[in-house]
PDB file of C-alpha atoms in Angstrom:
ATOM      1  CA  UNK A   1      67.537 -72.580  83.928  1.00  0.00           C
ATOM      2  CA  UNK A   2      69.230 -75.532  85.508  1.00  0.00           C
ATOM      3  CA  UNK A   3      67.984 -75.954  88.913  1.00  0.00           C
ATOM      4  CA  UNK A   4      70.088 -77.279  91.783  1.00  0.00           C
ATOM      5  CA  UNK A   5      69.635 -79.359  94.665  1.00  0.00           C
ATOM      6  CA  UNK A   6      72.198 -80.392  96.925  1.00  0.00           C
ATOM      7  CA  UNK A   7      72.818 -84.045  97.999  1.00  0.00           C
ATOM      8  CA  UNK A   8      75.378 -83.308 100.735  1.00  0.00           C
ATOM      9  CA  UNK A   9      76.472 -81.318 103.475  1.00  0.00           C
ATOM     10  CA  UNK A  10      78.374 -78.963 101.853  1.00  0.00           C
ATOM     11  CA  UNK A  11      79.404 -76.876 105.117  1.00  0.00           C
ATOM     12  CA  UNK A  12      81.058 -79.581 106.426  1.00  0.00           C
ATOM     13  CA  UNK A  13      84.144 -77.687 105.085  1.00  0.00           C
ATOM     14  CA  UNK A  14      83.584 -74.463 106.590  1.00  0.00           C
ATOM     15  CA  UNK A  15      83.929 -75.894 109.699  1.00  0.00           C
ATOM     16  CA  UNK A  16      87.176 -74.431 111.450  1.00  0.00           C
ATOM     17  CA  UNK A  17      90.054 -77.105 111.038  1.00  0.00           C
ATOM     18  CA  UNK A  18      92.348 -78.077 114.147  1.00  0.00           C
ATOM     19  CA  UNK A  19      95.547 -75.740 113.827  1.00  0.00           C
ATOM     20  CA  UNK A  20      98.096 -77.712 111.691  1.00  0.00           C
ATOM     21  CA  UNK A  21      95.899 -80.498 110.328  1.00  0.00           C
ATOM     22  CA  UNK A  22      94.060 -80.536 106.889  1.00  0.00           C
ATOM     23  CA  UNK A  23      90.614 -82.065 106.540  1.00  0.00           C
ATOM     24  CA  UNK A  24      89.243 -83.518 103.004  1.00  0.00           C
ATOM     25  CA  UNK A  25      85.892 -83.635 102.628  1.00  0.00           C
ATOM     26  CA  UNK A  26      84.083 -85.018  99.039  1.00  0.00           C
ATOM     27  CA  UNK A  27      80.685 -83.437  98.505  1.00  0.00           C
ATOM     28  CA  UNK A  28      77.955 -83.812  95.886  1.00  0.00           C
ATOM     29  CA  UNK A  29      74.818 -81.692  94.193  1.00  0.00           C
ATOM     30  CA  UNK A  30      72.214 -83.548  92.274  1.00  0.00           C
ATOM     31  CA  UNK A  31      71.635 -81.061  89.472  1.00  0.00           C
ATOM     32  CA  UNK A  32      67.776 -80.887  88.240  1.00  0.00           C
ATOM     33  CA  UNK A  33      66.168 -79.138  85.208  1.00  0.00           C
ATOM     34  CA  UNK A  34      62.169 -78.806  85.069  1.00  0.00           C
ATOM     35  CA  UNK A  35      62.195 -80.584  88.579  1.00  0.00           C
ATOM     36  CA  UNK A  36      64.022 -83.628  86.560  1.00  0.00           C
ATOM     37  CA  UNK A  37      67.082 -84.661  87.654  1.00  0.00           C
ATOM     38  CA  UNK A  38      69.798 -84.260  84.893  1.00  0.00           C
ATOM     39  CA  UNK A  39      73.344 -84.609  86.356  1.00  0.00           C
ATOM     40  CA  UNK A  40      75.799 -84.048  89.205  1.00  0.00           C
ATOM     41  CA  UNK A  41      78.307 -82.027  90.380  1.00  0.00           C
ATOM     42  CA  UNK A  42      81.420 -84.116  92.522  1.00  0.00           C
ATOM     43  CA  UNK A  43      83.583 -81.594  94.559  1.00  0.00           C
ATOM     44  CA  UNK A  44      86.697 -82.404  96.590  1.00  0.00           C
ATOM     45  CA  UNK A  45      87.319 -80.086  99.633  1.00  0.00           C
ATOM     46  CA  UNK A  46      90.905 -79.817 101.479  1.00  0.00           C
ATOM     47  CA  UNK A  47      90.889 -77.169 104.158  1.00  0.00           C
ATOM     48  CA  UNK A  48      92.799 -76.322 107.628  1.00  0.00           C
ATOM     49  CA  UNK A  49      92.472 -73.364 109.660  1.00  0.00           C
ATOM     50  CA  UNK A  50      94.004 -70.905 107.391  1.00  0.00           C
ATOM     51  CA  UNK A  51      92.885 -72.293 103.841  1.00  0.00           C
ATOM     52  CA  UNK A  52      90.492 -73.672 101.572  1.00  0.00           C
ATOM     53  CA  UNK A  53      91.276 -75.581  98.241  1.00  0.00           C
ATOM     54  CA  UNK A  54      88.477 -76.734  96.103  1.00  0.00           C
ATOM     55  CA  UNK A  55      88.152 -78.586  93.018  1.00  0.00           C
ATOM     56  CA  UNK A  56      85.008 -79.163  90.850  1.00  0.00           C
ATOM     57  CA  UNK A  57      83.324 -81.489  88.520  1.00  0.00           C
ATOM     58  CA  UNK A  58      80.142 -80.204  87.327  1.00  0.00           C
ATOM     59  CA  UNK A  59      78.157 -82.182  84.723  1.00  0.00           C
ATOM     60  CA  UNK A  60      74.532 -82.372  83.221  1.00  0.00           C
ATOM     61  CA  UNK A  61      72.976 -83.491  79.787  1.00  0.00           C
ATOM     62  CA  UNK A  62      70.538 -81.393  78.397  1.00  0.00           C
ATOM     63  CA  UNK A  63      68.339 -82.623  75.434  1.00  0.00           C
ATOM     64  CA  UNK A  64      70.909 -85.451  74.749  1.00  0.00           C
ATOM     65  CA  UNK A  65      73.698 -82.861  74.944  1.00  0.00           C
ATOM     66  CA  UNK A  66      76.701 -83.226  77.693  1.00  0.00           C
ATOM     67  CA  UNK A  67      77.423 -79.703  79.513  1.00  0.00           C
ATOM     68  CA  UNK A  68      80.487 -80.448  81.377  1.00  0.00           C
ATOM     69  CA  UNK A  69      82.645 -77.940  83.591  1.00  0.00           C
ATOM     70  CA  UNK A  70      85.778 -77.716  85.623  1.00  0.00           C
ATOM     71  CA  UNK A  71      86.699 -75.618  88.369  1.00  0.00           C
ATOM     72  CA  UNK A  72      89.553 -74.905  90.637  1.00  0.00           C
ATOM     73  CA  UNK A  73      89.501 -72.397  93.748  1.00  0.00           C
ATOM     74  CA  UNK A  74      92.195 -71.819  96.770  1.00  0.00           C
ATOM     75  CA  UNK A  75      91.096 -69.006  99.357  1.00  0.00           C
ATOM     76  CA  UNK A  76      91.971 -68.515 102.941  1.00  0.00           C
ATOM     77  CA  UNK A  77      89.634 -69.581 105.673  1.00  0.00           C
ATOM     78  CA  UNK A  78      87.582 -66.061 105.798  1.00  0.00           C
ATOM     79  CA  UNK A  79      87.023 -67.024 101.767  1.00  0.00           C
ATOM     80  CA  UNK A  80      88.830 -64.208 100.214  1.00  0.00           C
ATOM     81  CA  UNK A  81      89.898 -65.738  96.910  1.00  0.00           C
ATOM     82  CA  UNK A  82      93.652 -66.167  95.758  1.00  0.00           C
ATOM     83  CA  UNK A  83      93.136 -68.291  92.651  1.00  0.00           C
ATOM     84  CA  UNK A  84      90.160 -69.326  90.349  1.00  0.00           C
ATOM     85  CA  UNK A  85      89.850 -71.201  87.269  1.00  0.00           C
ATOM     86  CA  UNK A  86      86.546 -72.611  85.697  1.00  0.00           C
ATOM     87  CA  UNK A  87      86.676 -74.115  82.016  1.00  0.00           C
ATOM     88  CA  UNK A  88      83.822 -76.090  80.373  1.00  0.00           C
ATOM     89  CA  UNK A  89      80.517 -75.019  79.288  1.00  0.00           C
ATOM     90  CA  UNK A  90      77.431 -73.282  81.267  1.00  0.00           C
ATOM     91  CA  UNK A  91      74.918 -74.447  78.890  1.00  0.00           C
ATOM     92  CA  UNK A  92      74.555 -76.734  75.704  1.00  0.00           C
ATOM     93  CA  UNK A  93      75.287 -73.134  73.617  1.00  0.00           C
ATOM     94  CA  UNK A  94      78.017 -71.130  76.043  1.00  0.00           C
ATOM     95  CA  UNK A  95      81.700 -71.935  77.259  1.00  0.00           C
ATOM     96  CA  UNK A  96      83.917 -70.242  79.768  1.00  0.00           C
ATOM     97  CA  UNK A  97      87.242 -70.521  80.314  1.00  0.00           C
ATOM     98  CA  UNK A  98      88.616 -67.972  82.718  1.00  0.00           C
ATOM     99  CA  UNK A  99      91.858 -67.327  85.327  1.00  0.00           C
ATOM    100  CA  UNK A 100      91.594 -65.534  88.437  1.00  0.00           C
ATOM    101  CA  UNK A 101      94.612 -65.080  90.217  1.00  0.00           C
ATOM    102  CA  UNK A 102      95.284 -62.195  93.361  1.00  0.00           C
ATOM    103  CA  UNK A 103      98.031 -61.514  95.064  1.00  0.00           C
ATOM    104  CA  UNK A 104      98.553 -63.077  98.536  1.00  0.00           C
ATOM    105  CA  UNK A 105     100.639 -59.980  99.756  1.00  0.00           C
ATOM    106  CA  UNK A 106      99.630 -56.349  99.560  1.00  0.00           C
ATOM    107  CA  UNK A 107     101.460 -53.858  97.658  1.00  0.00           C
ATOM    108  CA  UNK A 108     103.322 -51.139  99.487  1.00  0.00           C
ATOM    109  CA  UNK A 109     100.077 -48.856  99.149  1.00  0.00           C
ATOM    110  CA  UNK A 110      98.142 -51.387 100.752  1.00  0.00           C
ATOM    111  CA  UNK A 111      96.226 -52.267  97.575  1.00  0.00           C
ATOM    112  CA  UNK A 112      96.345 -55.838  96.160  1.00  0.00           C
ATOM    113  CA  UNK A 113      96.652 -56.899  92.460  1.00  0.00           C
ATOM    114  CA  UNK A 114      94.340 -59.287  90.576  1.00  0.00           C
ATOM    115  CA  UNK A 115      95.301 -60.921  87.145  1.00  0.00           C
ATOM    116  CA  UNK A 116      92.270 -61.889  85.116  1.00  0.00           C
ATOM    117  CA  UNK A 117      92.372 -64.137  82.091  1.00  0.00           C
ATOM    118  CA  UNK A 118      89.453 -64.978  79.827  1.00  0.00           C
ATOM    119  CA  UNK A 119      90.649 -67.024  77.150  1.00  0.00           C
ATOM    120  CA  UNK A 120      93.382 -65.592  74.994  1.00  0.00           C
ATOM    121  CA  UNK A 121      92.713 -62.060  76.671  1.00  0.00           C
ATOM    122  CA  UNK A 122      94.309 -61.070  79.973  1.00  0.00           C
ATOM    123  CA  UNK A 123      94.523 -57.795  81.975  1.00  0.00           C
ATOM    124  CA  UNK A 124      95.511 -56.645  85.488  1.00  0.00           C
ATOM    125  CA  UNK A 125      93.012 -55.001  88.067  1.00  0.00           C
ATOM    126  CA  UNK A 126      94.571 -53.008  91.017  1.00  0.00           C
ATOM    127  CA  UNK A 127      91.974 -52.804  94.352  1.00  0.00           C
ATOM    128  CA  UNK A 128      92.236 -51.047  97.469  1.00  0.00           C
ATOM    129  CA  UNK A 129      92.256 -53.075 100.963  1.00  0.00           C
ATOM    130  CA  UNK A 130      88.543 -51.781 101.691  1.00  0.00           C
ATOM    131  CA  UNK A 131      87.383 -52.974  98.502  1.00  0.00           C
ATOM    132  CA  UNK A 132      85.695 -56.583  98.254  1.00  0.00           C
ATOM    133  CA  UNK A 133      85.427 -58.690  95.478  1.00  0.00           C
ATOM    134  CA  UNK A 134      84.698 -62.681  95.009  1.00  0.00           C
ATOM    135  CA  UNK A 135      85.675 -64.979  92.319  1.00  0.00           C
ATOM    136  CA  UNK A 136      82.588 -66.795  90.649  1.00  0.00           C
ATOM    137  CA  UNK A 137      81.944 -67.570  86.860  1.00  0.00           C
ATOM    138  CA  UNK A 138      78.202 -67.466  87.319  1.00  0.00           C
ATOM    139  CA  UNK A 139      75.678 -70.029  88.645  1.00  0.00           C
ATOM    140  CA  UNK A 140      77.764 -73.524  88.204  1.00  0.00           C
ATOM    141  CA  UNK A 141      79.470 -74.915  90.138  1.00  0.00           C
ATOM    142  CA  UNK A 142      77.185 -74.526  92.881  1.00  0.00           C
ATOM    143  CA  UNK A 143      79.977 -75.222  95.398  1.00  0.00           C
ATOM    144  CA  UNK A 144      81.297 -71.309  94.558  1.00  0.00           C
ATOM    145  CA  UNK A 145      77.845 -70.028  95.477  1.00  0.00           C
ATOM    146  CA  UNK A 146      78.051 -71.797  98.774  1.00  0.00           C
ATOM    147  CA  UNK A 147      81.736 -69.865  99.465  1.00  0.00           C
ATOM    148  CA  UNK A 148      80.019 -66.479  98.016  1.00  0.00           C
ATOM    149  CA  UNK A 149      77.750 -66.504 100.752  1.00  0.00           C
ATOM    150  CA  UNK A 150      80.541 -67.578 103.045  1.00  0.00           C
ATOM    151  CA  UNK A 151      82.351 -64.601 101.628  1.00  0.00           C
ATOM    152  CA  UNK A 152      79.748 -61.986 102.264  1.00  0.00           C
ATOM    153  CA  UNK A 153      78.893 -63.399 105.923  1.00  0.00           C
ATOM    154  CA  UNK A 154      82.337 -63.368 106.949  1.00  0.00           C
ATOM    155  CA  UNK A 155      82.979 -59.700 104.995  1.00  0.00           C
ATOM    156  CA  UNK A 156      79.917 -57.786 106.836  1.00  0.00           C
ATOM    157  CA  UNK A 157      77.231 -59.024 104.579  1.00  0.00           C
ATOM    158  CA  UNK A 158      77.765 -55.783 102.416  1.00  0.00           C
ATOM    159  CA  UNK A 159      74.734 -54.310 100.271  1.00  0.00           C
ATOM    160  CA  UNK A 160      76.402 -55.283  96.973  1.00  0.00           C
ATOM    161  CA  UNK A 161      79.768 -57.308  96.151  1.00  0.00           C
ATOM    162  CA  UNK A 162      82.122 -56.925  92.868  1.00  0.00           C
ATOM    163  CA  UNK A 163      82.992 -60.267  91.322  1.00  0.00           C
ATOM    164  CA  UNK A 164      85.641 -61.378  89.504  1.00  0.00           C
ATOM    165  CA  UNK A 165      86.219 -61.880  85.749  1.00  0.00           C
ATOM    166  CA  UNK A 166      83.403 -59.600  85.960  1.00  0.00           C
ATOM    167  CA  UNK A 167      80.145 -58.036  87.624  1.00  0.00           C
ATOM    168  CA  UNK A 168      78.275 -57.294  90.997  1.00  0.00           C
ATOM    169  CA  UNK A 169      76.090 -59.314  93.323  1.00  0.00           C
ATOM    170  CA  UNK A 170      73.828 -58.215  95.803  1.00  0.00           C
ATOM    171  CA  UNK A 171      72.522 -60.542  98.542  1.00  0.00           C
ATOM    172  CA  UNK A 172      69.772 -60.111 100.821  1.00  0.00           C
ATOM    173  CA  UNK A 173      68.877 -62.265 104.200  1.00  0.00           C
ATOM    174  CA  UNK A 174      65.046 -63.293 103.714  1.00  0.00           C
ATOM    175  CA  UNK A 175      64.429 -64.716 107.152  1.00  0.00           C
ATOM    176  CA  UNK A 176      64.486 -68.400 108.371  1.00  0.00           C
ATOM    177  CA  UNK A 177      62.312 -70.869 109.025  1.00  0.00           C
ATOM    178  CA  UNK A 178      62.413 -74.265 110.883  1.00  0.00           C
ATOM    179  CA  UNK A 179      62.245 -77.805 109.077  1.00  0.00           C
ATOM    180  CA  UNK A 180      62.802 -80.954 109.791  1.00  0.00           C
ATOM    181  CA  UNK A 181      65.713 -82.851 108.820  1.00  0.00           C
ATOM    182  CA  UNK A 182      65.774 -86.400 109.710  1.00  0.00           C
ATOM    183  CA  UNK A 183      63.019 -85.789 112.438  1.00  0.00           C
ATOM    184  CA  UNK A 184      65.576 -83.428 114.066  1.00  0.00           C
ATOM    185  CA  UNK A 185      64.389 -79.449 113.642  1.00  0.00           C
ATOM    186  CA  UNK A 186      66.750 -77.258 111.976  1.00  0.00           C
ATOM    187  CA  UNK A 187      66.751 -73.441 111.321  1.00  0.00           C
ATOM    188  CA  UNK A 188      66.189 -72.878 107.521  1.00  0.00           C
ATOM    189  CA  UNK A 189      68.194 -69.025 106.442  1.00  0.00           C
ATOM    190  CA  UNK A 190      66.282 -67.582 103.187  1.00  0.00           C
ATOM    191  CA  UNK A 191      69.055 -65.765 100.711  1.00  0.00           C
ATOM    192  CA  UNK A 192      68.088 -63.961  97.422  1.00  0.00           C
ATOM    193  CA  UNK A 193      70.937 -63.602  95.189  1.00  0.00           C
ATOM    194  CA  UNK A 194      70.771 -60.809  92.267  1.00  0.00           C
ATOM    195  CA  UNK A 195      73.322 -60.094  89.217  1.00  0.00           C
ATOM    196  CA  UNK A 196      75.063 -63.780  89.217  1.00  0.00           C
ATOM    197  CA  UNK A 197      73.017 -64.752  86.538  1.00  0.00           C
ATOM    198  CA  UNK A 198      69.877 -63.145  84.289  1.00  0.00           C
ATOM    199  CA  UNK A 199      66.986 -62.708  87.020  1.00  0.00           C
ATOM    200  CA  UNK A 200      67.774 -63.948  90.639  1.00  0.00           C
ATOM    201  CA  UNK A 201      68.020 -66.517  92.532  1.00  0.00           C
ATOM    202  CA  UNK A 202      66.786 -67.853  95.928  1.00  0.00           C
ATOM    203  CA  UNK A 203      69.072 -70.041  97.944  1.00  0.00           C
ATOM    204  CA  UNK A 204      68.146 -71.975 101.612  1.00  0.00           C
ATOM    205  CA  UNK A 205      70.455 -73.133 103.804  1.00  0.00           C
ATOM    206  CA  UNK A 206      69.640 -75.385 106.746  1.00  0.00           C
ATOM    207  CA  UNK A 207      71.497 -74.645 109.997  1.00  0.00           C
ATOM    208  CA  UNK A 208      72.935 -78.049 110.053  1.00  0.00           C
ATOM    209  CA  UNK A 209      74.590 -77.030 106.895  1.00  0.00           C
ATOM    210  CA  UNK A 210      75.351 -73.580 107.866  1.00  0.00           C
ATOM    211  CA  UNK A 211      78.839 -73.303 109.756  1.00  0.00           C
ATOM    212  CA  UNK A 212      80.516 -69.789 108.528  1.00  0.00           C
TER     213      UNK A 212
END
């Protein structure tokens, strides 16, 4: 499994923007496998008081083979997704080509339609107003995991959360520690995520990065 290590303060894009003003942030993650650096993820995030628009470019080299992946995500300020597309490789041997489009206007019944396209196959699902789902295609790109946790926090920290195109995740708050960053104390919040990939993941988010 590729281990992921952040090299930038991603949560800058999570801070509320001034009304009507757009901010543009660029962030990067150093990608590791077996504690060795193997690549980078570089992202551009455009956000304002109502929306987030993120473009992601993920690339590492595994045993001489490049593993490129690109993704684009659009959602509301509370991380409710409206568009997600992802295409490329998630490993040397696996590929992905998915698009998820959700209506921004509810149907008269209060439900929302979502179109899911995977390769040449397409389907439409309808979800009630009360149903929660977040768009994500697996462990990568890293920024999508930041947004996943942001959505979970903004929507009541449910015990389980559906994901589209497919799946369900379980996020658990594992507590907090105090760490030093550049000589200053910060709270490190620990989370466990199960269901996103085989096995589970552990995520640590420092208070200087957590703005959701």
